[in-house]
PDB file of C-alpha atoms in Angstrom:
ATOM      1  CA  MET A   1      51.131   4.630 -14.245  1.00 92.00           C
ATOM      2  CA  GLU A   2      48.074   4.165 -11.226  1.00 95.00           C
ATOM      3  CA  TYR A   3      45.977   5.867 -10.251  1.00 97.00           C
ATOM      4  CA  LYS A   4      43.959   5.943  -7.452  1.00 98.00           C
ATOM      5  CA  ILE A   5      39.636   7.284  -8.241  1.00 98.00           C
ATOM      6  CA  LYS A   6      37.135   7.467  -6.760  1.00 98.00           C
ATOM      7  CA  ILE A   7      33.768   6.599  -7.999  1.00 98.00           C
ATOM      8  CA  PHE A   8      29.568   7.145  -6.210  1.00 98.00           C
ATOM      9  CA  LEU A   9      29.440   3.354  -7.590  1.00 98.00           C
ATOM     10  CA  ASN A  10      25.347   2.323  -7.611  1.00 98.00           C
ATOM     11  CA  GLY A  11      25.062   4.280  -4.677  1.00 97.00           C
ATOM     12  CA  LYS A  12      28.175   3.715  -2.554  1.00 97.00           C
ATOM     13  CA  GLU A  13      31.133   5.873  -2.920  1.00 98.00           C
ATOM     14  CA  THR A  14      34.236   3.235  -4.251  1.00 98.00           C
ATOM     15  CA  MET A  15      37.855   4.303  -4.256  1.00 98.00           C
ATOM     16  CA  PHE A  16      39.532   2.020  -7.098  1.00 98.00           C
ATOM     17  CA  ASN A  17      43.206   2.171  -8.539  1.00 98.00           C
ATOM     18  CA  VAL A  18      43.400   2.434 -11.880  1.00 98.00           C
ATOM     19  CA  SER A  19      45.643   2.337 -15.537  1.00 97.00           C
ATOM     20  CA  GLU A  20      45.637   5.038 -17.153  1.00 94.00           C
ATOM     21  CA  GLY A  21      44.240   3.214 -19.904  1.00 96.00           C
ATOM     22  CA  GLU A  22      41.755   1.057 -17.840  1.00 98.00           C
ATOM     23  CA  THR A  23      38.549   1.731 -19.123  1.00 98.00           C
ATOM     24  CA  LEU A  24      35.353   1.945 -17.509  1.00 98.00           C
ATOM     25  CA  ILE A  25      33.913  -1.288 -18.605  1.00 98.00           C
ATOM     26  CA  ASP A  26      36.900  -3.607 -16.969  1.00 98.00           C
ATOM     27  CA  THR A  27      36.672  -0.994 -13.898  1.00 98.00           C
ATOM     28  CA  ILE A  28      33.225  -2.385 -12.633  1.00 98.00           C
ATOM     29  CA  ARG A  29      33.162  -5.702 -14.442  1.00 98.00           C
ATOM     30  CA  GLU A  30      37.266  -6.845 -13.630  1.00 97.00           C
ATOM     31  CA  ARG A  31      37.606  -4.219 -10.306  1.00 97.00           C
ATOM     32  CA  ALA A  32      33.980  -4.112  -8.731  1.00 98.00           C
ATOM     33  CA  GLY A  33      33.197  -8.452  -9.622  1.00 98.00           C
ATOM     34  CA  LEU A  34      29.599  -6.175 -11.710  1.00 98.00           C
ATOM     35  CA  LYS A  35      28.771  -8.516 -14.802  1.00 97.00           C
ATOM     36  CA  GLY A  36      26.200  -6.649 -16.053  1.00 96.00           C
ATOM     37  CA  CYS A  37      27.856  -4.682 -18.169  1.00 95.00           C
ATOM     38  CA  LYS A  38      28.093  -6.088 -21.395  1.00 96.00           C
ATOM     39  CA  ARG A  39      31.409  -6.689 -24.050  1.00 95.00           C
ATOM     40  CA  GLY A  40      30.449  -6.086 -26.727  1.00 93.00           C
ATOM     41  CA  CYS A  41      31.809  -4.183 -30.109  1.00 94.00           C
ATOM     42  CA  ASP A  42      34.346  -2.588 -27.468  1.00 93.00           C
ATOM     43  CA  SER A  43      33.935   0.730 -29.156  1.00 95.00           C
ATOM     44  CA  GLY A  44      30.967   2.522 -28.732  1.00 93.00           C
ATOM     45  CA  GLU A  45      28.232   1.226 -31.857  1.00 93.00           C
ATOM     46  CA  CYS A  46      26.535  -2.092 -29.336  1.00 95.00           C
ATOM     47  CA  GLY A  47      25.633  -0.218 -26.328  1.00 96.00           C
ATOM     48  CA  ALA A  48      25.742  -3.616 -24.849  1.00 96.00           C
ATOM     49  CA  CYS A  49      27.821  -1.897 -22.081  1.00 98.00           C
ATOM     50  CA  THR A  50      26.042   0.838 -21.422  1.00 98.00           C
ATOM     51  CA  VAL A  51      26.277   2.299 -18.235  1.00 98.00           C
ATOM     52  CA  LEU A  52      24.443   5.410 -16.575  1.00 98.00           C
ATOM     53  CA  LEU A  53      27.553   7.857 -16.133  1.00 98.00           C
ATOM     54  CA  ASP A  54      26.125  11.564 -13.281  1.00 98.00           C
ATOM     55  CA  GLY A  55      22.414   9.782 -14.873  1.00 98.00           C
ATOM     56  CA  VAL A  56      23.548   9.897 -19.164  1.00 98.00           C
ATOM     57  CA  PRO A  57      24.395   6.526 -20.344  1.00 98.00           C
ATOM     58  CA  ILE A  58      27.352   6.266 -21.660  1.00 98.00           C
ATOM     59  CA  ASN A  59      29.097   2.914 -24.018  1.00 98.00           C
ATOM     60  CA  SER A  60      31.445   1.854 -20.797  1.00 98.00           C
ATOM     61  CA  CYS A  61      34.008   0.352 -23.180  1.00 98.00           C
ATOM     62  CA  SER A  62      34.744   4.106 -24.647  1.00 97.00           C
ATOM     63  CA  LEU A  63      35.637   6.158 -20.977  1.00 98.00           C
ATOM     64  CA  LEU A  64      38.286   6.013 -19.388  1.00 98.00           C
ATOM     65  CA  SER A  65      38.305   4.939 -15.977  1.00 98.00           C
ATOM     66  CA  VAL A  66      39.419   8.540 -14.526  1.00 98.00           C
ATOM     67  CA  GLN A  67      36.717  10.726 -16.313  1.00 98.00           C
ATOM     68  CA  ALA A  68      34.867   9.256 -14.037  1.00 98.00           C
ATOM     69  CA  ASP A  69      36.413   9.930 -10.838  1.00 98.00           C
ATOM     70  CA  GLY A  70      34.114  11.306  -8.372  1.00 98.00           C
ATOM     71  CA  ARG A  71      31.024  10.915 -10.676  1.00 98.00           C
ATOM     72  CA  SER A  72      28.058   9.290 -10.397  1.00 98.00           C
ATOM     73  CA  VAL A  73      28.025   5.346 -11.586  1.00 98.00           C
ATOM     74  CA  VAL A  74      24.979   3.633 -11.989  1.00 98.00           C
ATOM     75  CA  THR A  75      24.923  -0.247 -13.587  1.00 98.00           C
ATOM     76  CA  ILE A  76      21.759  -2.594 -14.156  1.00 97.00           C
ATOM     77  CA  GLU A  77      23.353  -4.247 -11.197  1.00 97.00           C
ATOM     78  CA  GLY A  78      22.180  -0.838  -9.345  1.00 97.00           C
ATOM     79  CA  LEU A  79      18.175  -1.072 -10.417  1.00 95.00           C
ATOM     80  CA  SER A  80      16.872  -2.856  -8.245  1.00 93.00           C
ATOM     81  CA  ASN A  81      16.149  -2.863  -4.904  1.00 89.00           C
ATOM     82  CA  GLY A  82      17.428  -5.923  -3.264  1.00 89.00           C
ATOM     83  CA  ALA A  83      14.616  -9.271  -4.734  1.00 92.00           C
ATOM     84  CA  LYS A  84      12.077  -5.641  -5.997  1.00 95.00           C
ATOM     85  CA  LEU A  85      13.293  -4.898  -9.984  1.00 97.00           C
ATOM     86  CA  HIS A  86      12.764  -1.314 -10.831  1.00 97.00           C
ATOM     87  CA  PRO A  87       9.791  -0.570 -13.205  1.00 97.00           C
ATOM     88  CA  VAL A  88      11.561  -0.725 -16.242  1.00 98.00           C
ATOM     89  CA  GLN A  89      13.490  -4.593 -15.315  1.00 97.00           C
ATOM     90  CA  GLN A  90       9.574  -5.416 -14.347  1.00 97.00           C
ATOM     91  CA  ALA A  91       8.567  -4.224 -18.028  1.00 97.00           C
ATOM     92  CA  PHE A  92      11.318  -5.714 -19.756  1.00 96.00           C
ATOM     93  CA  TYR A  93      10.153  -8.888 -17.874  1.00 95.00           C
ATOM     94  CA  ASP A  94       6.547  -8.279 -18.647  1.00 96.00           C
ATOM     95  CA  ALA A  95       6.673  -7.508 -21.867  1.00 95.00           C
ATOM     96  CA  GLY A  96       9.180 -10.688 -22.635  1.00 93.00           C
ATOM     97  CA  ALA A  97      11.270  -8.017 -24.195  1.00 93.00           C
ATOM     98  CA  VAL A  98      14.554 -10.237 -22.420  1.00 91.00           C
ATOM     99  CA  GLN A  99      15.119 -12.032 -25.216  1.00 84.00           C
ATOM    100  CA  CYS A 100      18.972 -13.519 -24.713  1.00 88.00           C
ATOM    101  CA  GLY A 101      19.748 -11.252 -22.344  1.00 87.00           C
ATOM    102  CA  TYR A 102      22.832 -10.057 -23.776  1.00 91.00           C
ATOM    103  CA  CYS A 103      21.645  -5.689 -24.284  1.00 93.00           C
ATOM    104  CA  ILE A 104      19.084  -5.497 -22.087  1.00 95.00           C
ATOM    105  CA  PRO A 105      21.216  -3.773 -19.615  1.00 96.00           C
ATOM    106  CA  GLY A 106      21.694  -1.569 -21.646  1.00 97.00           C
ATOM    107  CA  MET A 107      18.223  -1.114 -23.054  1.00 96.00           C
ATOM    108  CA  VAL A 108      17.251  -1.083 -19.267  1.00 97.00           C
ATOM    109  CA  LEU A 109      20.060   1.882 -18.089  1.00 98.00           C
ATOM    110  CA  SER A 110      18.531   3.521 -21.344  1.00 98.00           C
ATOM    111  CA  ALA A 111      15.194   3.121 -20.971  1.00 98.00           C
ATOM    112  CA  LYS A 112      15.796   4.218 -17.884  1.00 98.00           C
ATOM    113  CA  ALA A 113      17.129   7.376 -18.893  1.00 98.00           C
ATOM    114  CA  LEU A 114      14.858   8.328 -21.306  1.00 98.00           C
ATOM    115  CA  LEU A 115      12.150   7.908 -18.994  1.00 98.00           C
ATOM    116  CA  ASP A 116      13.839   9.550 -16.167  1.00 98.00           C
ATOM    117  CA  LYS A 117      13.638  12.706 -18.914  1.00 97.00           C
ATOM    118  CA  ASN A 118      11.146  12.406 -20.315  1.00 98.00           C
ATOM    119  CA  PRO A 119       8.005  10.869 -18.726  1.00 97.00           C
ATOM    120  CA  SER A 120       6.067   9.955 -21.581  1.00 97.00           C
ATOM    121  CA  PRO A 121       8.393   9.462 -24.096  1.00 98.00           C
ATOM    122  CA  SER A 122       6.560   9.131 -27.958  1.00 97.00           C
ATOM    123  CA  ASP A 123       7.313   5.289 -30.142  1.00 97.00           C
ATOM    124  CA  GLY A 124      10.044   7.981 -32.167  1.00 97.00           C
ATOM    125  CA  GLU A 125      11.398   9.671 -28.807  1.00 98.00           C
ATOM    126  CA  ILE A 126      12.474   5.545 -27.213  1.00 98.00           C
ATOM    127  CA  ARG A 127      13.317   4.384 -30.480  1.00 96.00           C
ATOM    128  CA  LYS A 128      16.187   7.942 -30.549  1.00 97.00           C
ATOM    129  CA  ALA A 129      16.259   7.030 -26.672  1.00 97.00           C
ATOM    130  CA  LEU A 130      17.484   2.860 -27.912  1.00 96.00           C
ATOM    131  CA  SER A 131      19.117   3.374 -30.905  1.00 95.00           C
ATOM    132  CA  GLY A 132      22.792   3.057 -29.626  1.00 94.00           C
ATOM    133  CA  ASN A 133      21.915  -0.049 -28.371  1.00 94.00           C
ATOM    134  CA  LEU A 134      21.719  -3.723 -30.767  1.00 93.00           C
ATOM    135  CA  CYS A 135      19.994  -6.054 -29.925  1.00 89.00           C
ATOM    136  CA  ARG A 136      21.080  -9.293 -32.776  1.00 85.00           C
ATOM    137  CA  CYS A 137      17.668 -11.297 -31.517  1.00 83.00           C
ATOM    138  CA  THR A 138      14.883 -10.710 -32.980  1.00 70.00           C
ATOM    139  CA  GLY A 139      14.115  -6.686 -32.940  1.00 81.00           C
ATOM    140  CA  TYR A 140      12.438  -3.542 -30.892  1.00 91.00           C
ATOM    141  CA  THR A 141       8.944  -4.958 -30.949  1.00 93.00           C
ATOM    142  CA  LYS A 142       9.162  -6.160 -27.532  1.00 94.00           C
ATOM    143  CA  ILE A 143      11.423  -4.451 -26.580  1.00 95.00           C
ATOM    144  CA  GLU A 144       9.134  -0.350 -27.053  1.00 96.00           C
ATOM    145  CA  ALA A 145       6.440  -1.819 -25.293  1.00 97.00           C
ATOM    146  CA  ALA A 146       8.364  -2.543 -22.792  1.00 97.00           C
ATOM    147  CA  VAL A 147       9.414   0.829 -22.621  1.00 98.00           C
ATOM    148  CA  LYS A 148       5.739   2.091 -22.983  1.00 97.00           C
ATOM    149  CA  LEU A 149       4.254  -0.217 -19.914  1.00 97.00           C
ATOM    150  CA  ALA A 150       7.358   0.925 -17.909  1.00 98.00           C
ATOM    151  CA  ALA A 151       6.779   4.692 -18.717  1.00 98.00           C
ATOM    152  CA  LYS A 152       2.760   4.208 -17.411  1.00 97.00           C
ATOM    153  CA  ARG A 153       3.630   2.247 -14.657  1.00 96.00           C
ATOM    154  CA  MET A 154       5.927   5.045 -13.776  1.00 95.00           C
ATOM    155  CA  ASN A 155       3.016   7.289 -14.521  1.00 94.00           C
ATOM    156  CA  GLY A 156       0.941   5.706 -12.509  1.00 91.00           C
ATOM    157  CA  VAL A 157      -1.329   3.913 -15.071  1.00 85.00           C
ATOM    158  CA  GLN A 158      -1.287   0.074 -13.732  1.00 67.00           C
ATOM    159  CA  ASN A 159      -3.805  -1.318 -15.840  1.00 59.00           C
ATOM    160  CA  GLU A 160      -4.151  -1.133 -19.690  1.00 53.00           C
TER     161      GLU A 160
END
């Protein structure tokens, strides 16, 4: 059975015909053509498929597309303003936190959600917010530094 759903994808009202068992990651990647959302474990454990659903980070591999009907979904492609990166994206780049890049879209979206809710998070709050996003490269030191840098910049602190 197919369903017609409406998603506010990256701020744009978008209609999709989806099957009843289709997950949001499949709709985003295959129907919308947005490849920044990565397929990882396919069980909601690694966070590579993280998107923001009404501002809250979720694993899009674990949500049926019909559950996103009428809701706002932001992917990594929706953060930048043309060629201008979002402050969180720029901080990840500037801090050298990108590494291989596979997990970074999910990390960036989780960090954005954290900073939207808590503009000055503690180290523990950053670790907790990113705990659903796994990095298999080298570690989390630069990623945590990037979130702190983004927080400072978003709070108006430019040089530290």
